[in-house]
Coordinates of C-alpha atoms in Angstrom, one line a residue:
Chain U
X1 CA 0.3 0.6 0.0
X2 CA 1.5 3.9 -0.8
X3 CA 2.5 5.1 2.6
X4 CA -0.9 7.3 3.7
X5 CA 1.8 10.3 4.4
X6 CA 1.6 10.4 0.5
X7 CA -2.1 9.5 -0.7
X8 CA -4.3 12.0 -1.8
X9 CA -7.4 13.2 0.3
X10 CA -9.5 11.4 -1.3
X11 CA -8.2 7.7 -1.4
X12 CA -7.2 8.1 2.5
X13 CA -10.9 9.0 2.9
X14 CA -13.0 6.2 0.6
X15 CA -10.6 3.1 2.8
X16 CA -12.0 5.3 5.7
X17 CA -15.8 5.4 4.0
X18 CA -15.0 1.2 3.8
X19 CA -13.9 0.8 6.8
X20 CA -10.6 -1.3 5.4
X21 CA -8.6 1.8 8.1
X22 CA -9.6 3.4 11.3
X23 CA -7.1 5.8 12.9
X24 CA -5.9 9.2 13.8
X25 CA -5.1 10.7 10.8
X26 CA -2.1 12.9 12.2
X27 CA 0.4 12.5 8.9
X28 CA -1.3 11.6 6.6
X29 CA -2.2 12.9 3.4
X30 CA 0.8 16.0 4.2
X31 CA -0.3 19.6 3.0
X32 CA -3.2 19.2 3.3
X33 CA -6.3 20.3 5.7
X34 CA -7.5 18.7 8.6
X35 CA -10.9 19.7 9.9
X36 CA -13.2 18.9 13.5
X37 CA -16.6 17.7 13.0
X38 CA -19.2 19.0 15.1
X39 CA -22.9 17.4 13.6
X40 CA -26.3 19.7 15.0
X41 CA -29.9 19.6 14.7
X42 CA -30.7 22.7 12.6
X43 CA -32.3 24.0 15.5
X44 CA -28.6 24.8 17.4
X45 CA -27.2 25.7 14.2
X46 CA -28.6 29.1 14.4
X47 CA -26.9 29.8 17.4
X48 CA -23.9 27.1 16.8
X49 CA -23.1 29.9 14.1
X50 CA -23.6 32.6 15.2
X51 CA -20.6 30.8 18.9
X52 CA -18.1 30.3 16.1
X53 CA -19.2 33.5 14.6
X54 CA -17.8 35.6 17.5
X55 CA -15.6 33.3 18.7
X56 CA -13.2 32.9 15.2
X57 CA -9.5 32.0 17.0
X58 CA -11.2 28.7 19.2
X59 CA -14.2 28.1 16.6
X60 CA -13.1 28.7 13.1
X61 CA -15.5 28.2 10.5
X62 CA -14.0 26.0 7.0
X63 CA -17.2 24.4 6.3
X64 CA -21.1 24.9 6.6
X65 CA -23.4 21.9 5.5
X66 CA -26.7 22.4 4.0
X67 CA -29.1 20.8 6.9
X68 CA -30.0 17.5 5.9
X69 CA -26.9 17.4 3.1
X70 CA -24.2 16.1 3.7
X71 CA -21.2 17.1 1.5
X72 CA -19.4 19.9 2.8
X73 CA -19.4 22.1 -1.0
X74 CA -16.6 23.8 -0.6
X75 CA -13.6 21.7 1.4
X76 CA -14.5 18.6 -0.3
X77 CA -16.8 18.3 -3.0
X78 CA -17.1 14.5 -3.6
X79 CA -16.9 13.2 0.4
X80 CA -19.5 12.5 2.9
X81 CA -19.3 12.8 6.2
X82 CA -22.0 9.9 6.9
X83 CA -19.1 8.0 6.2
X84 CA -15.3 9.9 5.8
X85 CA -13.5 9.6 9.0
X86 CA -12.0 6.9 10.3
X87 CA -13.9 7.7 14.1
X88 CA -16.8 9.3 15.3
X89 CA -18.2 10.3 18.8
X90 CA -22.0 10.0 19.3
X91 CA -22.9 12.3 22.5
X92 CA -26.8 12.3 23.6
X93 CA -27.6 15.0 26.2
X94 CA -23.9 15.3 26.7
X95 CA -23.3 12.6 27.6
X96 CA -21.0 10.4 25.0
X97 CA -23.1 7.4 23.9
X98 CA -21.2 5.4 21.4
X99 CA -18.1 5.3 19.0
X100 CA -19.0 4.3 15.5
X101 CA -17.1 4.2 12.5
X102 CA -19.8 6.0 10.4
X103 CA -22.7 7.9 11.2
X104 CA -25.6 6.7 8.6
X105 CA -28.0 5.6 10.9
X106 CA -27.9 8.5 12.8
X107 CA -28.1 10.9 10.0
X108 CA -31.1 13.2 9.6
X109 CA -32.8 15.7 7.1
X110 CA -32.3 18.8 9.8
X111 CA -28.7 17.8 10.5
X112 CA -25.8 20.3 9.6
X113 CA -21.9 19.3 10.4
X114 CA -20.0 21.9 10.4
X115 CA -15.8 21.7 9.3
X116 CA -13.3 23.7 12.0
X117 CA -10.0 24.9 11.6
X118 CA -7.7 22.0 13.3
X119 CA -3.6 23.3 15.0
X120 CA -2.6 20.3 12.5
X121 CA -2.1 23.1 9.7
X122 CA -0.2 26.0 12.1
X123 CA 1.8 23.2 13.2
X124 CA 2.9 22.2 10.0
X125 CA 3.6 26.0 9.4
X126 CA 5.4 25.6 12.6
X127 CA 8.0 23.0 12.0
X128 CA 8.3 23.6 8.5
X129 CA 9.8 26.9 10.4
X130 CA 12.5 25.4 12.0
X131 CA 10.3 25.4 15.7
X132 CA 10.2 21.8 17.2
X133 CA 6.6 21.4 18.3
X134 CA 7.1 19.5 22.0
X135 CA 3.8 16.9 22.2
X136 CA 4.9 15.6 18.4
X137 CA 8.4 14.6 19.6
X138 CA 7.8 13.7 22.6
X139 CA 4.8 11.3 20.9
X140 CA 2.2 12.9 23.6
X141 CA -1.4 14.2 22.6
X142 CA -0.8 18.3 22.8
X143 CA -1.0 19.8 26.0
X144 CA -5.4 21.7 26.4
X145 CA -6.2 23.8 29.7
X146 CA -9.8 25.2 30.7
X147 CA -9.1 28.8 31.0
X148 CA -10.5 31.8 33.0
X149 CA -11.2 34.2 29.5
X150 CA -15.2 33.8 28.7
X151 CA -16.1 33.4 24.8
X152 CA -19.1 35.1 23.5
X153 CA -22.1 34.0 23.9
X154 CA -24.4 33.2 21.2
X155 CA -27.8 31.7 22.4
X156 CA -27.1 29.0 25.0
X157 CA -23.8 28.6 24.3
X158 CA -21.3 29.8 26.6
X159 CA -18.4 28.8 28.7
X160 CA -14.5 29.0 29.1
X161 CA -11.8 29.4 25.7
X162 CA -9.7 25.7 25.6
X163 CA -6.0 26.7 25.0
X164 CA -3.4 24.6 23.8
X165 CA 0.0 24.8 24.9
X166 CA 3.2 24.7 23.4
X167 CA 6.1 25.3 24.8
X168 CA 9.1 27.4 22.6
X169 CA 12.6 28.5 22.4
X170 CA 12.6 32.1 23.1
X171 CA 14.9 32.9 20.8
X172 CA 11.7 31.4 19.0
X173 CA 8.4 33.4 20.0
X174 CA 8.4 36.5 17.8
X175 CA 8.6 34.3 14.5
X176 CA 6.0 32.0 16.1
X177 CA 3.1 34.4 16.4
X178 CA 4.5 35.7 13.1
X179 CA 3.8 31.9 11.4
X180 CA 0.5 31.5 13.3
X181 CA -0.4 34.9 12.0
X182 CA -0.3 33.9 9.0
X183 CA -3.4 30.7 9.6
X184 CA -6.0 32.4 10.8
X185 CA -9.0 29.8 9.6
X186 CA -7.0 27.4 11.5
X187 CA -6.9 29.2 15.4
X188 CA -4.3 32.2 13.9
X189 CA -2.1 34.0 16.5
X190 CA -1.4 32.5 19.8
X191 CA -3.4 34.3 22.5
X192 CA -1.3 34.6 25.4
X193 CA 2.5 34.1 26.2
X194 CA 4.7 33.3 28.9
X195 CA 2.4 33.5 32.4
X196 CA -0.4 30.8 32.4
X197 CA -1.6 31.8 36.1
X198 CA -2.9 35.7 34.6
X199 CA -5.4 33.2 32.2
X200 CA -6.5 31.1 35.3
X201 CA -4.1 28.1 34.8
X202 CA -2.9 27.1 38.2
X203 CA -0.7 24.0 37.4
X204 CA 1.0 24.0 34.4
X205 CA 1.7 20.1 34.5
X206 CA -1.7 19.2 35.5
X207 CA -3.2 19.7 32.0
X208 CA -7.2 19.4 31.9
X209 CA -7.3 17.8 28.5
X210 CA -4.3 15.2 26.4
X211 CA -0.8 15.1 27.9
X212 CA 1.3 17.0 30.2
X213 CA 4.7 18.1 27.7
X214 CA 8.9 19.2 29.1
X215 CA 9.6 22.9 29.4
X216 CA 13.0 23.0 29.2
X217 CA 15.2 26.0 30.6
X218 CA 14.2 28.6 28.2
X219 CA 11.2 28.0 26.9
X220 CA 8.6 30.1 26.9
X221 CA 5.1 28.8 26.8
X222 CA 2.8 30.0 24.4
X223 CA -0.9 29.5 24.2
X224 CA -3.4 29.4 21.2
X225 CA -7.2 29.2 21.2
X226 CA -8.5 25.4 20.5
X227 CA -10.9 23.0 18.9
X228 CA -11.6 21.5 21.8
X229 CA -13.9 24.5 22.8
X230 CA -17.0 24.5 20.6
X231 CA -17.4 20.5 21.5
X232 CA -16.6 21.6 25.9
X233 CA -19.1 24.4 25.3
X234 CA -22.3 22.3 23.0
X235 CA -21.7 19.7 25.7
X236 CA -22.5 21.6 28.4
X237 CA -26.3 22.9 26.4
X238 CA -26.8 19.1 26.0
X239 CA -27.9 18.9 22.9
X240 CA -30.1 15.9 22.4
X241 CA -28.0 14.4 19.5
X242 CA -24.6 15.4 19.0
X243 CA -22.2 14.1 16.3
X244 CA -18.0 15.2 16.5
X245 CA -15.4 13.3 15.0
X246 CA -13.5 10.5 18.2
X247 CA -10.3 12.7 19.6
X248 CA -7.2 12.9 17.0
X249 CA -9.5 11.3 13.1
X250 CA -10.1 14.2 11.8
X251 CA -11.5 15.1 8.6
X252 CA -8.5 15.5 5.8
X253 CA -10.3 17.5 3.3
X254 CA -9.0 18.8 -0.5
X255 CA -7.8 22.1 0.6
X256 CA -4.0 22.7 0.9
X257 CA -3.2 23.7 4.1
X258 CA -0.7 27.0 2.6
X259 CA -4.5 28.1 0.3
X260 CA -5.4 29.2 4.0
X261 CA -2.2 31.0 4.3
X262 CA -3.2 35.2 4.3
X263 CA -0.1 36.5 3.0
Chain B
X1 CA -20.4 72.6 17.9
X2 CA -17.3 70.2 17.6
X3 CA -15.5 68.5 14.1
X4 CA -17.7 65.7 13.1
X5 CA -14.3 63.7 12.0
X6 CA -13.2 64.3 15.7
X7 CA -16.5 63.4 17.6
X8 CA -16.5 59.9 19.6
X9 CA -18.3 57.1 17.8
X10 CA -21.4 57.6 21.2
X11 CA -21.4 61.1 20.2
X12 CA -22.2 61.5 16.9
X13 CA -24.5 58.4 16.9
X14 CA -26.7 60.2 19.8
X15 CA -26.9 63.4 17.3
X16 CA -28.7 60.0 15.1
X17 CA -31.0 59.1 17.8
X18 CA -32.0 62.1 18.7
X19 CA -33.0 62.9 14.7
X20 CA -30.8 66.3 15.6
X21 CA -27.8 64.7 12.1
X22 CA -28.8 63.0 9.1
X23 CA -26.6 63.2 6.7
X24 CA -23.7 60.0 5.4
X25 CA -21.2 59.7 7.4
X26 CA -18.1 59.1 5.5
X27 CA -15.4 61.5 6.8
X28 CA -17.0 61.3 10.6
X29 CA -15.8 60.1 14.1
X30 CA -12.2 59.4 11.6
X31 CA -10.4 56.2 12.7
X32 CA -13.5 54.3 14.1
X33 CA -14.6 51.5 11.1
X34 CA -18.3 52.4 10.5
X35 CA -20.5 48.4 8.7
X36 CA -22.9 48.2 6.4
X37 CA -26.6 46.9 8.1
X38 CA -29.1 43.6 6.9
X39 CA -31.7 43.4 9.6
X40 CA -33.2 40.0 8.8
X41 CA -36.3 38.1 10.2
X42 CA -35.1 35.2 12.2
X43 CA -36.3 32.7 9.6
X44 CA -33.8 33.5 7.2
X45 CA -31.0 34.7 9.8
X46 CA -29.8 31.3 9.7
X47 CA -28.7 30.6 6.0
X48 CA -28.0 34.5 5.5
X49 CA -25.1 33.6 8.5
X50 CA -23.8 31.2 6.0
X51 CA -23.9 33.3 3.3
X52 CA -22.3 34.9 4.6
X53 CA -19.2 32.2 5.4
X54 CA -19.3 31.2 2.8
X55 CA -18.4 34.7 0.4
X56 CA -16.8 36.4 3.1
X57 CA -14.6 38.6 0.9
X58 CA -18.3 40.9 -0.3
X59 CA -19.6 40.2 3.1
X60 CA -17.4 40.1 5.9
X61 CA -19.1 39.9 9.5
X62 CA -18.7 42.0 12.2
X63 CA -21.3 41.6 13.9
X64 CA -25.2 40.2 14.1
X65 CA -27.3 40.7 17.3
X66 CA -29.1 38.2 19.4
X67 CA -32.7 37.3 17.7
X68 CA -35.7 40.6 18.9
X69 CA -32.4 42.6 21.2
X70 CA -31.1 45.8 19.0
X71 CA -27.5 45.9 20.6
X72 CA -24.5 45.2 18.3
X73 CA -22.2 43.9 22.0
X74 CA -19.0 43.1 20.0
X75 CA -18.5 46.0 18.2
X76 CA -21.2 49.1 19.9
X77 CA -22.3 47.9 22.8
X78 CA -23.9 50.7 24.2
X79 CA -25.5 51.1 21.1
X80 CA -29.2 50.4 19.8
X81 CA -29.2 49.8 16.2
X82 CA -33.2 51.3 15.8
X83 CA -32.5 55.0 16.0
X84 CA -28.2 55.0 16.0
X85 CA -28.1 55.0 12.3
X86 CA -29.1 58.6 10.1
X87 CA -31.3 56.6 7.5
X88 CA -32.1 53.0 7.3
X89 CA -33.9 52.0 4.2
X90 CA -37.1 49.8 4.4
X91 CA -37.3 46.8 1.9
X92 CA -40.8 44.7 1.7
X93 CA -40.9 42.3 -0.5
X94 CA -37.9 43.1 -2.1
X95 CA -39.2 46.5 -3.1
X96 CA -38.3 50.1 -1.1
X97 CA -40.9 51.1 0.2
X98 CA -39.7 53.7 2.6
X99 CA -37.2 55.8 3.8
X100 CA -36.5 56.7 7.9
X101 CA -34.3 57.7 10.6
X102 CA -35.6 54.8 12.9
X103 CA -36.8 51.6 12.6
X104 CA -38.5 51.5 16.2
X105 CA -42.1 50.7 14.5
X106 CA -40.4 48.2 12.1
X107 CA -38.4 45.9 14.7
X108 CA -39.7 42.7 16.0
X109 CA -39.2 40.4 17.7
X110 CA -37.2 37.8 16.0
X111 CA -35.6 40.3 14.2
X112 CA -31.3 39.7 13.6
X113 CA -29.3 42.4 12.4
X114 CA -26.0 41.7 11.3
X115 CA -23.2 43.9 10.2
X116 CA -20.8 43.9 8.3
X117 CA -17.2 45.3 6.8
X118 CA -17.7 48.9 4.8
X119 CA -14.9 49.7 2.1
X120 CA -14.4 52.9 5.0
X121 CA -11.8 51.2 6.3
X122 CA -9.5 49.9 3.8
X123 CA -10.0 53.8 1.5
X124 CA -8.2 55.0 5.0
X125 CA -5.1 52.1 4.5
X126 CA -4.5 53.2 1.0
X127 CA -4.9 57.0 2.1
X128 CA -2.8 56.0 4.6
X129 CA -0.3 54.7 2.0
X130 CA -0.2 57.4 0.4
X131 CA -2.3 55.8 -2.2
X132 CA -5.0 58.4 -3.6
X133 CA -8.9 57.1 -3.4
X134 CA -10.0 58.8 -7.2
X135 CA -13.9 58.0 -6.3
X136 CA -13.0 60.3 -3.0
X137 CA -10.5 62.8 -4.9
X138 CA -13.5 64.0 -7.5
X139 CA -15.9 64.1 -4.7
X140 CA -17.9 60.8 -6.6
X141 CA -19.9 57.6 -5.2
X142 CA -17.0 54.1 -5.6
X143 CA -18.3 53.2 -9.1
X144 CA -19.7 49.5 -8.6
X145 CA -20.5 46.9 -11.1
X146 CA -21.7 43.3 -11.7
X147 CA -19.9 40.7 -12.4
X148 CA -19.8 37.0 -13.4
X149 CA -18.7 35.5 -10.4
X150 CA -21.1 33.4 -8.6
X151 CA -21.1 33.3 -5.5
X152 CA -20.9 30.2 -3.3
X153 CA -24.8 29.6 -2.5
X154 CA -26.6 29.4 1.0
X155 CA -30.7 27.9 1.1
X156 CA -32.2 31.3 -1.2
X157 CA -29.6 33.6 -1.2
X158 CA -27.7 33.2 -4.6
X159 CA -26.0 35.1 -6.9
X160 CA -23.2 37.3 -8.5
X161 CA -20.8 39.5 -6.7
X162 CA -21.0 43.0 -6.5
X163 CA -17.6 44.4 -7.5
X164 CA -16.2 47.8 -6.5
X165 CA -12.9 49.5 -9.0
X166 CA -10.1 52.0 -8.2
X167 CA -7.8 53.2 -10.3
X168 CA -4.9 52.2 -9.2
X169 CA -1.3 53.9 -11.0
X170 CA 1.0 50.8 -11.6
X171 CA 3.7 51.6 -9.6
X172 CA 0.8 50.9 -6.4
X173 CA -0.4 47.7 -7.4
X174 CA 1.2 45.6 -5.2
X175 CA 1.3 47.9 -2.6
X176 CA -2.3 48.3 -2.6
X177 CA -2.5 44.7 -2.6
X178 CA -0.3 44.1 0.5
X179 CA -2.3 47.3 2.7
X180 CA -5.5 45.1 2.0
X181 CA -4.8 42.2 2.8
X182 CA -4.1 43.2 6.1
X183 CA -7.9 44.0 6.6
X184 CA -10.2 40.8 5.5
X185 CA -12.8 41.2 7.9
X186 CA -13.6 44.6 5.4
X187 CA -13.2 42.8 2.4
X188 CA -9.4 42.5 2.4
X189 CA -7.6 41.9 -1.3
X190 CA -8.7 43.1 -4.6
X191 CA -10.9 39.4 -6.2
X192 CA -9.1 40.9 -10.0
X193 CA -6.9 43.2 -11.1
X194 CA -6.9 44.3 -14.6
X195 CA -9.8 42.8 -17.1
X196 CA -12.7 43.9 -16.3
X197 CA -14.5 41.7 -19.4
X198 CA -12.6 38.5 -17.7
X199 CA -14.9 39.2 -14.8
X200 CA -17.9 40.0 -17.0
X201 CA -17.9 43.6 -16.9
X202 CA -18.4 44.3 -20.8
X203 CA -18.1 48.6 -19.7
X204 CA -16.0 50.9 -17.5
X205 CA -17.1 53.0 -18.7
X206 CA -20.5 52.4 -17.1
X207 CA -21.2 51.6 -13.8
X208 CA -24.0 48.9 -12.5
X209 CA -24.1 51.4 -9.1
X210 CA -22.7 54.1 -8.2
X211 CA -20.5 56.9 -10.1
X212 CA -18.1 56.3 -13.2
X213 CA -14.6 57.7 -12.3
X214 CA -11.7 59.1 -14.2
X215 CA -9.0 56.3 -15.0
X216 CA -5.9 57.9 -16.4
X217 CA -3.2 57.1 -18.7
X218 CA -0.9 54.4 -17.0
X219 CA -3.5 53.1 -14.1
X220 CA -5.2 49.8 -13.9
X221 CA -8.2 48.7 -12.8
X222 CA -8.5 47.1 -9.4
X223 CA -11.7 45.3 -8.4
X224 CA -12.8 43.9 -4.6
X225 CA -15.8 42.5 -3.8
X226 CA -18.3 45.3 -2.5
X227 CA -20.9 45.3 0.2
X228 CA -23.5 45.7 -1.8
X229 CA -23.6 41.8 -2.6
X230 CA -25.3 40.5 0.5
X231 CA -28.5 43.6 -0.2
X232 CA -28.7 43.2 -4.2
X233 CA -28.3 38.5 -3.4
X234 CA -31.1 39.8 -0.2
X235 CA -33.4 41.5 -2.1
X236 CA -33.5 38.8 -5.0
X237 CA -34.9 36.3 -2.0
X238 CA -37.4 39.4 -1.4
X239 CA -38.1 38.9 2.2
X240 CA -41.5 40.1 3.4
X241 CA -39.3 42.6 5.4
X242 CA -35.6 43.6 5.1
X243 CA -34.6 46.1 6.7
X244 CA -30.8 48.1 5.3
X245 CA -29.1 51.5 6.1
X246 CA -29.6 54.2 3.6
X247 CA -26.2 54.1 1.1
X248 CA -24.0 56.0 2.6
X249 CA -25.4 56.4 5.8
X250 CA -23.8 54.0 7.8
X251 CA -23.4 52.6 11.3
X252 CA -20.1 53.7 13.1
X253 CA -18.4 51.5 15.7
X254 CA -16.8 51.8 18.9
X255 CA -13.6 49.6 17.2
X256 CA -10.8 50.9 15.1
X257 CA -10.2 50.2 12.1
X258 CA -6.5 49.4 12.6
X259 CA -8.4 46.6 15.2
X260 CA -9.0 44.9 12.2
X261 CA -5.2 44.4 10.4
X262 CA -4.1 41.4 10.3
X263 CA -0.2 41.6 11.4

């Protein structure tokens, strides 16, 4: 079989559709943008879209489907969001009910799917600029923390922003800001540099989600808005049914990371 | 009376609220961002927001109000959109019914107001960079054209993009792209440079909206996505009731133009 890193997004999606592959997508179809998935019923879709609109750093919208239509026309017009991710999570009234490899049995006529930008894109940009990403080096999940920064409310959707942290060598901090600022559609510039306490993080050694990573001498903790935010907040609303990708099992779009670069 | 150009947005909005002033807003509260207004009933709001989301260059969303609440919390939390613009247009079933100085009698519990970025912001940035804007020089309205570029459809909202044209000296074209690229929230970079015909404009001397402006030797026509697009497209849907600002009579926000600059 061809290397997964060199395959086209459509080829990999076909493997997911046929259930020939069910694993995390990091490193697949290199250079192509991966996305978080959130599926809600239409009665919540307007307020959720408004929430994303008001909180573009944690919730950068790449595509929203027409109600009932599982096709992301802007980012992968030949894909079917019901089958083309490796693994999904079904949440009922805010509780994880099941993990499945397709959502054909759950899809309804009034469902709207949201694809939100993911940090893989800007991490690749950091690496391309010679700035190593610690949790990739250490083979761990990124460290994520709840903050005291409130998101801007929309309808029932409200709560604190979740951030991811990457330790950056002092000499590279400015460049890390510049590099990630180029990608506002995938979380963009950091939201905080340097002092975890001032954004409500009491113990940097104890992330709320993901894994602890090593912070070395001469490194500054840099914080980016995290795509876990909208899922965490949607969960609080306890919708009758919400579907997301399983952690790390993202949707692979047809667009290349560089297409999201501004200047 | 204090110069309108130096007054604060809240002071000028109060004059509008009290109907002490009813004129176009160009040049008022210098340095503060002005916005286009579109008000629709909630049943169309999700699809209209989706349309804006899918067409960010012609429809850059600055703020969307909660249904029924006329307060733009993000851009001017003390303003009331029913009274704080100098002049409004009421459209019924796609036809202009009336121009009014407040919309208190038209406002209903299920209305949603959209504030969309306006070209005043990037024009000021051009001027600050030594690039003169012809229609300002000539004291005219900007020249606007229908194109053959289709917007991305959302629900009932579909149709061609409307663009504005500014003639730019050849030596300044690259800088004009750079300067306006910094402001994606107010139409951003041009969508076309140089050849009107290739975007479906047959006669550059005959704009579809606004005024003809002079193109001098050594100047290139440069085209930006225009905020008239969403209004023109909403009109085609012939909503029972749609309210907009009257042309040139914009909403003045509390945010400064530079706050919309990326990098």
